[in-house]
Coordinates of C-alpha atoms in Angstrom, one line a residue:
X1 CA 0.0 0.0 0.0
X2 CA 1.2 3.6 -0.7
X3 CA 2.6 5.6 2.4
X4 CA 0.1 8.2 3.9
X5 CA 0.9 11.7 3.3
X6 CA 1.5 12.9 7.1
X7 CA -0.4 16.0 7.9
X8 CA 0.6 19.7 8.0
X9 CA -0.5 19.9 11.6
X10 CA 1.2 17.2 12.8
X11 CA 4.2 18.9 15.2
X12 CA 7.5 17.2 15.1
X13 CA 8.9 17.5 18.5
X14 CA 12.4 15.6 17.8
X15 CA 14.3 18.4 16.3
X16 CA 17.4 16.8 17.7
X17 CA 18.9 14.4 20.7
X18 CA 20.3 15.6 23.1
X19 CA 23.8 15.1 23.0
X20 CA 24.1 13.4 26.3
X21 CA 22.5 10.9 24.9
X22 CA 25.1 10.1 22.2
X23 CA 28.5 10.8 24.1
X24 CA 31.1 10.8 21.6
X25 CA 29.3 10.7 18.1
X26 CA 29.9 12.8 15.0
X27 CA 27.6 15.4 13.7
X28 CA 26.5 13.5 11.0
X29 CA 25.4 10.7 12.9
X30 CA 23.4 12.7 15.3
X31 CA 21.7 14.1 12.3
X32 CA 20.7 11.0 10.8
X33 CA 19.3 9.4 14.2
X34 CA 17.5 12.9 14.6
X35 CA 16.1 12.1 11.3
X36 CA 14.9 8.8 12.1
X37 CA 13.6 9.7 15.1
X38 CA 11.6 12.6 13.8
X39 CA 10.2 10.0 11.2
X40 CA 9.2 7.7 14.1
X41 CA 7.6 10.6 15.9
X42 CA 5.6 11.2 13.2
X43 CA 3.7 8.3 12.4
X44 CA 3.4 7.3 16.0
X45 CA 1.6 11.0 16.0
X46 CA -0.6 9.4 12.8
X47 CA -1.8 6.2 14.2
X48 CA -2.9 8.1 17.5
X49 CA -4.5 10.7 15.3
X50 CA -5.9 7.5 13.6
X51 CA -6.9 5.5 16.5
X52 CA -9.0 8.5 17.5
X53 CA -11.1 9.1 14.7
X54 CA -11.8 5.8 15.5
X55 CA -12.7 6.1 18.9
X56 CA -14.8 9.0 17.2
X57 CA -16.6 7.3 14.4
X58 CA -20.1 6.0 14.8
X59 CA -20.9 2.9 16.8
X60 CA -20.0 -0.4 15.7
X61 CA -21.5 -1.6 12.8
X62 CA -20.9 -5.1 13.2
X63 CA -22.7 -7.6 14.8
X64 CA -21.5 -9.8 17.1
X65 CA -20.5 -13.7 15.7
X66 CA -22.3 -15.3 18.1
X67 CA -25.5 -13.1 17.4
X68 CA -24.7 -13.6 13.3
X69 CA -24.9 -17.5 14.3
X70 CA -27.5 -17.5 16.0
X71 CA -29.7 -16.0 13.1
X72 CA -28.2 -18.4 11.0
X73 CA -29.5 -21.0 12.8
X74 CA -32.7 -19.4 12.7
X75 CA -32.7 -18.9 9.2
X76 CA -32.8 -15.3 9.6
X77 CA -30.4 -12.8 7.2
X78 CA -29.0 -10.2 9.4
X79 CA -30.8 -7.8 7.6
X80 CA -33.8 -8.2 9.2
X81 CA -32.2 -7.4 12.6
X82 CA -32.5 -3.6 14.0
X83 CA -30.3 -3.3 17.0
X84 CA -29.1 -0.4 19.3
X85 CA -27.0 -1.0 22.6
X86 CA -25.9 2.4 24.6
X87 CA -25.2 2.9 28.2
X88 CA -28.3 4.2 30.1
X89 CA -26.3 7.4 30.9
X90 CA -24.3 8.3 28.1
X91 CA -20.9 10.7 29.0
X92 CA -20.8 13.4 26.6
X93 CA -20.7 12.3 23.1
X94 CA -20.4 8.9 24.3
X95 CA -21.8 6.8 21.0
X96 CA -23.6 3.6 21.2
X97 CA -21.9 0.3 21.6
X98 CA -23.9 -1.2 18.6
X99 CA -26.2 0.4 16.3
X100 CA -27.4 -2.3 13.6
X101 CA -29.8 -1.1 10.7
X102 CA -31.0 1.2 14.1
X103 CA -32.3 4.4 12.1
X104 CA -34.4 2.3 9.9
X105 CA -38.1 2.3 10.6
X106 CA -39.3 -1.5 12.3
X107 CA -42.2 -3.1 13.9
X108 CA -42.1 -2.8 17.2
X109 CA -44.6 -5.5 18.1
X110 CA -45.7 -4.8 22.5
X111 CA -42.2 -2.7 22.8
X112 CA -44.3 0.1 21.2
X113 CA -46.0 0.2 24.7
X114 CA -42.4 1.5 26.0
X115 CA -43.2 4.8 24.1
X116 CA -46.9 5.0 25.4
X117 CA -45.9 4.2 29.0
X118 CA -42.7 7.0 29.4
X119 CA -45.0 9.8 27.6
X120 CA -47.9 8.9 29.8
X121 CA -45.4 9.1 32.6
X122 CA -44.2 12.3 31.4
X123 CA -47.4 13.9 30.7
X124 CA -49.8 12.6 33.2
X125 CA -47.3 11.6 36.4
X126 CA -47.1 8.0 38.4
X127 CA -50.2 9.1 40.8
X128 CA -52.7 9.9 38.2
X129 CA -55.8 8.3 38.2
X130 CA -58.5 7.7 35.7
X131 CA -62.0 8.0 37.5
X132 CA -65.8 6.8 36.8
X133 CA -68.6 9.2 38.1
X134 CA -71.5 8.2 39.6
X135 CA -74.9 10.4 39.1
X136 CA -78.3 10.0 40.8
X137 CA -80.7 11.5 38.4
X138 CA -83.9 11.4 40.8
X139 CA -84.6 11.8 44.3
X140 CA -83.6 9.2 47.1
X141 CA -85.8 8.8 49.8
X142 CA -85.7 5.6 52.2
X143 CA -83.4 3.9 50.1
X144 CA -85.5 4.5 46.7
X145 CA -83.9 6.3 44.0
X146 CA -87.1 7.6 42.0
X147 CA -85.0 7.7 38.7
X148 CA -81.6 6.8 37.6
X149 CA -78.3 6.0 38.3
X150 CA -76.0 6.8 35.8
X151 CA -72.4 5.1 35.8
X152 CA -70.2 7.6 33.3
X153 CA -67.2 6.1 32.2
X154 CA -64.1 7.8 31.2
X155 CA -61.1 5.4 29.9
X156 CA -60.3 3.3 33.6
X157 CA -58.9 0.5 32.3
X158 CA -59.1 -1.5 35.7
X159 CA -62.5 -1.4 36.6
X160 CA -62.3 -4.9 37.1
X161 CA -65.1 -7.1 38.1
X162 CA -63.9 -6.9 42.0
X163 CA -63.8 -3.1 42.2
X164 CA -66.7 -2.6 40.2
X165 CA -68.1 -4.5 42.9
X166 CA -66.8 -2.2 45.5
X167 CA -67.8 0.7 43.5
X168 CA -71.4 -0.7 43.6
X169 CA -71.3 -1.3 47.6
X170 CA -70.9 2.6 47.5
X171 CA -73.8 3.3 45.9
X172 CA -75.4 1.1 48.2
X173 CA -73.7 3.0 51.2
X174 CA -75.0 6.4 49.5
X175 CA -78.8 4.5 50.9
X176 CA -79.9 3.4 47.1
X177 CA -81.4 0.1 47.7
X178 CA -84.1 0.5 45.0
X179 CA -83.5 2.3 41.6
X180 CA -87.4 2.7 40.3
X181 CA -86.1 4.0 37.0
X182 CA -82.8 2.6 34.4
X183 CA -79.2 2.2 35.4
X184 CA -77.4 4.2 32.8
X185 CA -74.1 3.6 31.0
X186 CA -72.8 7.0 29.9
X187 CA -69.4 5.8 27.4
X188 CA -69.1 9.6 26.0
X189 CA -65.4 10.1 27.1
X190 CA -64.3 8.2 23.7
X191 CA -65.5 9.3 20.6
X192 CA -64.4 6.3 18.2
X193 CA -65.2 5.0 15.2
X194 CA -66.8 1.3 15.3
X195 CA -64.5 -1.2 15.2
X196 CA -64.3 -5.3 14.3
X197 CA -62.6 -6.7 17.4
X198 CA -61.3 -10.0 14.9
X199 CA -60.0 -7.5 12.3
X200 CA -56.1 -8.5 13.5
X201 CA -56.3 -12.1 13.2
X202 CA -59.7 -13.0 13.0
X203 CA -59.6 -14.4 16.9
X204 CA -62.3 -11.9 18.3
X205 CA -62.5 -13.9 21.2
X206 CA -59.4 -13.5 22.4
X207 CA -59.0 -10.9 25.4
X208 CA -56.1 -8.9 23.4
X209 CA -58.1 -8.2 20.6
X210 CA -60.8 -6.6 23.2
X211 CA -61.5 -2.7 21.5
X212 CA -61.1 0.4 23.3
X213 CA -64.1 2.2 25.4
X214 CA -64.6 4.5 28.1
X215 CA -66.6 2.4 30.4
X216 CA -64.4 -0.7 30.4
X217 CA -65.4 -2.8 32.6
X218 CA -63.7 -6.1 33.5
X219 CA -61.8 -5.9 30.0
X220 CA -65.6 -7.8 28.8
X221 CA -64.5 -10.8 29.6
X222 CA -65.0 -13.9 31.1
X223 CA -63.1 -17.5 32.3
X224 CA -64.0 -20.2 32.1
X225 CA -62.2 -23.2 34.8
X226 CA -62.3 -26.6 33.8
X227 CA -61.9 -28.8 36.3
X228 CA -61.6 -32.9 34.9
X229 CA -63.8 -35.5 37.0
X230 CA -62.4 -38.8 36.0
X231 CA -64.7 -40.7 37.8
X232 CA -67.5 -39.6 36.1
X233 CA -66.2 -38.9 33.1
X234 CA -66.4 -35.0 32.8
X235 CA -65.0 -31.8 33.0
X236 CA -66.9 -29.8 35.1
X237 CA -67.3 -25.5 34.1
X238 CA -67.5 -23.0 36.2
X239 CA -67.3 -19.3 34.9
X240 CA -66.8 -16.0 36.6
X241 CA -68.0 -13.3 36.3
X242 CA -71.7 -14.4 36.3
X243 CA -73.3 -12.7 33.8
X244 CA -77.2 -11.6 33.6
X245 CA -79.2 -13.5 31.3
X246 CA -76.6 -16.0 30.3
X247 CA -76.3 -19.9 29.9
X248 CA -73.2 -22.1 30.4
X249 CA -73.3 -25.7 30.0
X250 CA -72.4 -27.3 33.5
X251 CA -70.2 -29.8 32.1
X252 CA -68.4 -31.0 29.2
X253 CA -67.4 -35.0 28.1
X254 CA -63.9 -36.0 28.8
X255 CA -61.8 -37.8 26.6
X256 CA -58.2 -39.9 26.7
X257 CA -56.3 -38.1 24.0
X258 CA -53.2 -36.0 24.1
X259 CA -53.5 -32.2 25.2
X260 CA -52.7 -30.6 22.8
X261 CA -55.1 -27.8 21.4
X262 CA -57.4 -28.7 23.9
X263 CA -59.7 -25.2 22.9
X264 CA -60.3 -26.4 19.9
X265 CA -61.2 -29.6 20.9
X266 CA -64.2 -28.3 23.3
X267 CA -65.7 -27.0 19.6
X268 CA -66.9 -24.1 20.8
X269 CA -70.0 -22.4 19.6
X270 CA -69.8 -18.3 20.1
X271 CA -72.9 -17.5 17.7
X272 CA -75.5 -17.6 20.6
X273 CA -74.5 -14.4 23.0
X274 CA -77.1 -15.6 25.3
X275 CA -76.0 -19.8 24.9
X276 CA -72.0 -20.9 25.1
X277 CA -72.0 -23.6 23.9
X278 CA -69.2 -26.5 24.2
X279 CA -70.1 -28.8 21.5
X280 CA -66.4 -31.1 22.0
X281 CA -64.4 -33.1 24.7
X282 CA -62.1 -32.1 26.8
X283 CA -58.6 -34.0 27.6
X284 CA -58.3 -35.3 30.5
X285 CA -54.5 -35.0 30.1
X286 CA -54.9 -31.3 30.6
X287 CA -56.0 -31.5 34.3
X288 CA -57.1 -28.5 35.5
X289 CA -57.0 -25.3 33.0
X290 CA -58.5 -22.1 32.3
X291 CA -59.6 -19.9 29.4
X292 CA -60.0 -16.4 29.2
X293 CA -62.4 -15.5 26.5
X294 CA -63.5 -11.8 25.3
X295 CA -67.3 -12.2 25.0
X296 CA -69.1 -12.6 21.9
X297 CA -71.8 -9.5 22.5
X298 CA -69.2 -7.0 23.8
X299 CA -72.1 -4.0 22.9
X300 CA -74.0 -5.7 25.7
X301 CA -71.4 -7.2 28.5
X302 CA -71.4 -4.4 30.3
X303 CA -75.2 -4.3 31.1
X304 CA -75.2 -8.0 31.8
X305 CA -72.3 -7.6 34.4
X306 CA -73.7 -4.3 36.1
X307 CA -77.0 -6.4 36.3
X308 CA -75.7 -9.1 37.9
X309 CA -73.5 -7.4 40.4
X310 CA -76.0 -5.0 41.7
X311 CA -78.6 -7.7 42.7
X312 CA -75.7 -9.6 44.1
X313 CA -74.5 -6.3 46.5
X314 CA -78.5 -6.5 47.4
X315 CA -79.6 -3.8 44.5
X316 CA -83.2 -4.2 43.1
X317 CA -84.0 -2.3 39.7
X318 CA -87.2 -1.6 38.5
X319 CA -86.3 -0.7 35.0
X320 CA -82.9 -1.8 32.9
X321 CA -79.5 -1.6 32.6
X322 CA -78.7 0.3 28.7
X323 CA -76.5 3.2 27.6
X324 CA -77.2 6.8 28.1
X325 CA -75.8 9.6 29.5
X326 CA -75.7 12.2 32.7
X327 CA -77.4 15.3 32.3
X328 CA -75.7 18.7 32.1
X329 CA -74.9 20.2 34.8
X330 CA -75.8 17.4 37.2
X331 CA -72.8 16.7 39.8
X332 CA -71.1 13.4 40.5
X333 CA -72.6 11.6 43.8
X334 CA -69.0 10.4 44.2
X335 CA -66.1 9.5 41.8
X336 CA -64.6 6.3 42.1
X337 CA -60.7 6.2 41.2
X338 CA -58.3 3.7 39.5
X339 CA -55.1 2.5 40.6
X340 CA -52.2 4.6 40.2
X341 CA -50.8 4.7 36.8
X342 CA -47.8 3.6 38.3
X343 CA -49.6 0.3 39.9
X344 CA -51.7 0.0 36.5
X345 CA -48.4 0.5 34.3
X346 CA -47.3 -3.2 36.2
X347 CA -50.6 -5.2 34.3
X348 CA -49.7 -3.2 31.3
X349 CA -46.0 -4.1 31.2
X350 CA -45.3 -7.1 32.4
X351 CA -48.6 -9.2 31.1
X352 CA -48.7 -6.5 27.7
X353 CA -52.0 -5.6 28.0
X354 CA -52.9 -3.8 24.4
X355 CA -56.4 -2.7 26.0
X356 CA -55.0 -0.6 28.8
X357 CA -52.0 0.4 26.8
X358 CA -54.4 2.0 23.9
X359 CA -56.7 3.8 27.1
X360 CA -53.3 5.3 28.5
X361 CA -52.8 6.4 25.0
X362 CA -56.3 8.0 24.8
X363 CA -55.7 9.3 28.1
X364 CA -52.7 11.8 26.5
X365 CA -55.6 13.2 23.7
X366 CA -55.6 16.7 24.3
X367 CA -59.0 17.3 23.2
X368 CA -62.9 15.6 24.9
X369 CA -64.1 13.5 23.6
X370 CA -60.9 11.6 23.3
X371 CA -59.5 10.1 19.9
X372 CA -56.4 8.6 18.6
X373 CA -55.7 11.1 16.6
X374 CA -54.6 14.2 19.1
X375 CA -53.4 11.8 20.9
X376 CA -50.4 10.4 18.6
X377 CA -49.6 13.9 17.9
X378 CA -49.3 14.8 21.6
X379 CA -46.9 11.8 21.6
X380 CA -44.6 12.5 18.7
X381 CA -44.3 16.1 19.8
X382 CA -43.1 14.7 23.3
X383 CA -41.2 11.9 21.5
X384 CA -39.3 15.3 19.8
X385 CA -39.0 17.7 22.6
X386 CA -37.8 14.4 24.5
X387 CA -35.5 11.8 23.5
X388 CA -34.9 14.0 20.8
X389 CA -36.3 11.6 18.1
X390 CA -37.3 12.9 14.5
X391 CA -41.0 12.7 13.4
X392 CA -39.9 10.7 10.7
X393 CA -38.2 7.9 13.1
X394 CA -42.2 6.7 14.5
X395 CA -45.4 5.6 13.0
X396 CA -47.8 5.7 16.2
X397 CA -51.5 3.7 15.7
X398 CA -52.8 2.3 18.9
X399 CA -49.9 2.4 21.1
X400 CA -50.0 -0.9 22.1
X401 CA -47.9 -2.5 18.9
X402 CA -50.9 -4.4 18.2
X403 CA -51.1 -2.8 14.8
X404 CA -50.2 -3.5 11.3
X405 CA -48.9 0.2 10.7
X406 CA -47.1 1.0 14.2
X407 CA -43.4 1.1 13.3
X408 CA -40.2 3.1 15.6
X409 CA -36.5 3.3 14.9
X410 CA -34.2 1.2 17.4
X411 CA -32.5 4.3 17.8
X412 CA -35.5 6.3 18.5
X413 CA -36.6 4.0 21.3
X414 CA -33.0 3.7 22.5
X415 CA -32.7 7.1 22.8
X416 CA -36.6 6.8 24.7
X417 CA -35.3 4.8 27.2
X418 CA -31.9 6.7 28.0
X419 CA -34.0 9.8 28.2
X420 CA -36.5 8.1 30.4
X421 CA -33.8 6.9 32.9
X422 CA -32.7 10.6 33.7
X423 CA -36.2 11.3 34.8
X424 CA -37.7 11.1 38.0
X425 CA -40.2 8.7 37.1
X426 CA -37.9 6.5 35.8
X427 CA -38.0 3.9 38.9
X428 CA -42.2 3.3 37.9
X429 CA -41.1 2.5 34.7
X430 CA -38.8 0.3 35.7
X431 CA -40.7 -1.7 38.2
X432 CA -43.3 -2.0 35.8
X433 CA -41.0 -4.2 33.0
X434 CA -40.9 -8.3 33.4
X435 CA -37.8 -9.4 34.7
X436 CA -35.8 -11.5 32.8
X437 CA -36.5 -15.2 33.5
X438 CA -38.2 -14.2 36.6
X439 CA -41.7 -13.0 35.7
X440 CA -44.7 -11.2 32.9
X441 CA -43.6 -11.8 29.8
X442 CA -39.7 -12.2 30.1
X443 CA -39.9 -15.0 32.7
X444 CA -39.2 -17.7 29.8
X445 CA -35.4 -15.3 28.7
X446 CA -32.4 -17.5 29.5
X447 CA -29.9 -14.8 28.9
X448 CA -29.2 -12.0 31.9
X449 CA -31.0 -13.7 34.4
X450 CA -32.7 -11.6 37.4
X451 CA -30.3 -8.8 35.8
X452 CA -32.7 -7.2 33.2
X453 CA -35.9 -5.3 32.8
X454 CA -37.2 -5.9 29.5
X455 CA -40.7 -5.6 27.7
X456 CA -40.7 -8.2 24.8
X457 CA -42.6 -8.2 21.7
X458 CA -44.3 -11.0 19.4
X459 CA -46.1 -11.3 16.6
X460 CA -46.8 -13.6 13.5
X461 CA -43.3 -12.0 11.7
X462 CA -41.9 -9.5 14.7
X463 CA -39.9 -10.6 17.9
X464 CA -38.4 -7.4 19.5
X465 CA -37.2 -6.6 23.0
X466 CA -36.3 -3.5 24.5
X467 CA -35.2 -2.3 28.7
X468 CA -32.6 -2.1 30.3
X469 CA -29.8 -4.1 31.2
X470 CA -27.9 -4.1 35.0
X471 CA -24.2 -6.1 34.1
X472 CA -21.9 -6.7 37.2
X473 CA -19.5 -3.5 36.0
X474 CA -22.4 -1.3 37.5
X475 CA -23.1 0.3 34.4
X476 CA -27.0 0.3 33.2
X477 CA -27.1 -0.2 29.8
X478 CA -30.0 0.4 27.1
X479 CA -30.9 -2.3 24.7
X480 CA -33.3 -2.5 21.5
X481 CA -33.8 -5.1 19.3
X482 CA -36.3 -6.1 16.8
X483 CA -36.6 -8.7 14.1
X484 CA -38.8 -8.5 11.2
X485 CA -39.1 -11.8 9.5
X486 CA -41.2 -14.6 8.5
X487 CA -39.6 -16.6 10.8
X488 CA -39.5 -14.4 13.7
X489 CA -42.2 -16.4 15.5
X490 CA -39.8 -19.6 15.9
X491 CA -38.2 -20.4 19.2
X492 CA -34.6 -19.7 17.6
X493 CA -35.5 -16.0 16.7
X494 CA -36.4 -15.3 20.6
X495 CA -32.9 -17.3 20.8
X496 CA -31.3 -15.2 18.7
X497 CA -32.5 -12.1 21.2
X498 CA -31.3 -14.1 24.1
X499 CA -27.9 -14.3 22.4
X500 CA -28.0 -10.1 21.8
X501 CA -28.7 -9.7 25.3
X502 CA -26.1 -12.4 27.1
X503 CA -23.7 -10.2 24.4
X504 CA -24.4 -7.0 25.6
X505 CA -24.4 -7.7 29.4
X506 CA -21.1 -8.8 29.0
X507 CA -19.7 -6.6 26.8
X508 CA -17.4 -4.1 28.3
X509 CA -18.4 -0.2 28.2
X510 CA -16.9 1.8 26.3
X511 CA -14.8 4.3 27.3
X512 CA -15.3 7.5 28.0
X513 CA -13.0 9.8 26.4

């Protein structure tokens, strides 16, 4: 190879050896040794001028061999990987450790719920609270409320069949005992388009695919136990929550095969909102199971649970349970709160829950009614005045990743989750990611074991994961990684992630210069 030109700027120091050095020697040789070392001092001045444009140059653009092996066994190009590995605190112009494809737009899969859950943090605080107001439209005298009740819903995502029931006992300890006129639900909060709750993957009854609304209660849902009885030869069903108006056989036949897709083997029959039918067998193998199941009429779950519950709390109702709405100007009897954010950001995290992420996400619409529109701007400009990502780096739908269009740069939510850990909030969002190998979704992770926080991702061609990583040098470090494939549902994709990660806890820091 040619010889470098050295640089004007480089100084030459060496102009000449000091002559103690060289006791004795003739003029001529001092010159030439002065010459040599003058060379010497030159190009030991280029390869440290060298080795730091290095240290100066973007992050490494190489992945890891054992990570390229891994894919390989997976049968997944490298291509398809995004990755972006920084520490958590960054020292000046510190650069990332591994940036892989990272500015490229990806799907995120449930990591997208990273974004929704720091900007709701952000914007709305750990202590806020969603709340549900409770109306009496009518006079109550002697425990009879001659008119309505109105329940008004407005996004709570945790109104759970247990603290509706509480909320309920309330209104009983308010003295209504007997509502002579209807029991209103009032869902105005949301104004939303109708949606088809199988239009992901045509599994509508499937609690994840549950749509949006501002009276949520119990995420309109029910399970179903099955509990095998061998000596009479059947699985006996129980359900909860008991809903009004609504039949479930008591028992379904047993059988002696395998269990394998045992739900499909019951051959259920969702057509009948009123009638569930099981029209199957169920394995014995399976022993005890049970199945959560969105229900088939989600227009009218709410009225049969609300129905149900209040004659259980000792409610009697004259008229019926349907939707409507408090009148202007009326005020709230009492309003009953949710959990923390911080508390309800755990459920969300850590079991991704795409109902309560997409509520938080409504939650940050700056406008009422909410919609999903003001609301992804409100995010993006946060995600800009932030983490400092580019409106181009984010494609923001539900906020929950379950979404055909949501897509994020690795760098963008890199550079999310670095920001996030410099703000005081930062210990909720934390606590609310799985651990690895320990619990939500992360506790199947072999790599970094009880020394990760990180939210994972999964769908038909996306397996992503994205937190934060605590190796034994002390130093938190940032990881994103997502892979869009075909073949990203397999076991050895998720292995492939486990490899990034056991690489990137182990991985020295860089250093800071």
């Amino acid at each position: 190879m040619p010889r470098p030109a050295l640089p004007a700027s480089i100084p030459l120091p060496l102009r000449r050896l000091p002559a103690a050095l060289c006791p004795g020697r003739r003029p001529g040789v001092l010159r030439t040794v002065t010459r040599t070392a003058r060379r010497w001092s030159a190009w030991l001045l280029l390869g440290a001028a060298l080795v730091g444009s290095v240290a100066a140059a973007p992050a490494e653009e190489t992945l890891p061999p054992a990570v390229r092996e891994a894919l390989a066994r997976a049968r997944i190009d490298a291509d398809s990987l995004s990755v972006w590995v920084a520490d958590a605190e960054p020292v000046g112009a510190e650069t990332p450790q591994l940036a892989w494809r990272a500015e490229r737009l990806a799907h995120p899969a449930s990591t997208m719920k990273l974004v929704t859950a720091a900007i709701g943090l952000q914007r709305l605080g750990p202590a806020w609270q969603w709340q549900t107001g409770v109306y009496l439209d009518g006079r109550l005298e002697d425990g009879v409320l001659e008119g309505h009740l109105i329940l008004q819903g407005r996004g709570d995502p945790r109104l759970v069949q247990e603290r509706l029931w509480l909320l309920l006992q309330r209104v009983r300890q308010l003295g209504v005992q007997d509502i002579r006129g209807d029991l209103l639900l009032d869902r105005r909060h949301y104004a939303l388009p109708p949606g088809d709750p199988g239009a992901f993957d045509g599994e509508p009854q499937r609690p994840y695919n549950v749509l949006p609304d501002a009276l949520m209660l119990n995420q309109k849902s029910i399970s179903l136990w099955l509990r095998p009885d061998a000596a009479r030869g059947l699985a006996w069903i129980g359900a909860e929550p008991a809903l009004a108006g609504v039949e479930l056989p008591p028992s379904v036949p047993l059988d002696r095969q395998p269990c394998g897709d045992w739900r499909t083997a019951l051959a259920p029959d969702f057509s009948q909102p009123q009638r569930l039918r099981l029209n199957g067998s169920y394995p014995l193998a399976c022993g005890e199971r049970v199945w959560p199941i969105a229900w088939q009429d989600p227009a009218g779950y709410d009225a049969r649970l609300v129905e149900a519950l209040w004659r259980q709390v000792g409610g009697r109702l004259s008229g019926r349970v349907r939707d409507g709405a408090a009148p202007p100007g009326l005020a709230p009897a009492f309003e009953f709160a949710s959990p923390p954010l911080g508390e309800v950001l755990r459920d969300m995290n850590k079991f991704s829950n795409n109902m309560i992420a997409q509520h938080l996400l409504l939650a940050l619409s700056p406008v009422l009614p909410a919609r999903f529109e003001p609301a992804r701007a409100a995010v993006v400009e946060a995600l800009q005045a932030g983490p400092g990502c580019a409106a181009e780096e984010i494609v923001l739908d539900n906020g929950s990743g379950l979404s055909r269009t949501e897509r994020i740069s690795a760098r963008c939510l890199g550079r999310l989750l670095q920001w996030a850990w410099t703000q005081p909030w930062m210990p909720e969002l934390l606590a609310s990611l799985p651990v690895a190998g320990v619990d939500g979704t992360a506790r199947r992770a072999t790599a970094a074991v009880g020394r990760a926080h990180l939210k994972t991702g999964s769908l038909a061609d996306v397996a992503a994961v994205a937190g934060y990583l605590h190796p034994s040098d002390g130093r938190r470090r940032v990881l994103v990684a997502f892979i869009n494939h075909p073949l990203a549902a397999q076991r050895e994709a998720r292995a492939a992630l486990d490899t990034l990660v056991q690489w990137a806890s182990q991985e020295p820091r860089m250093p800071t210069r």
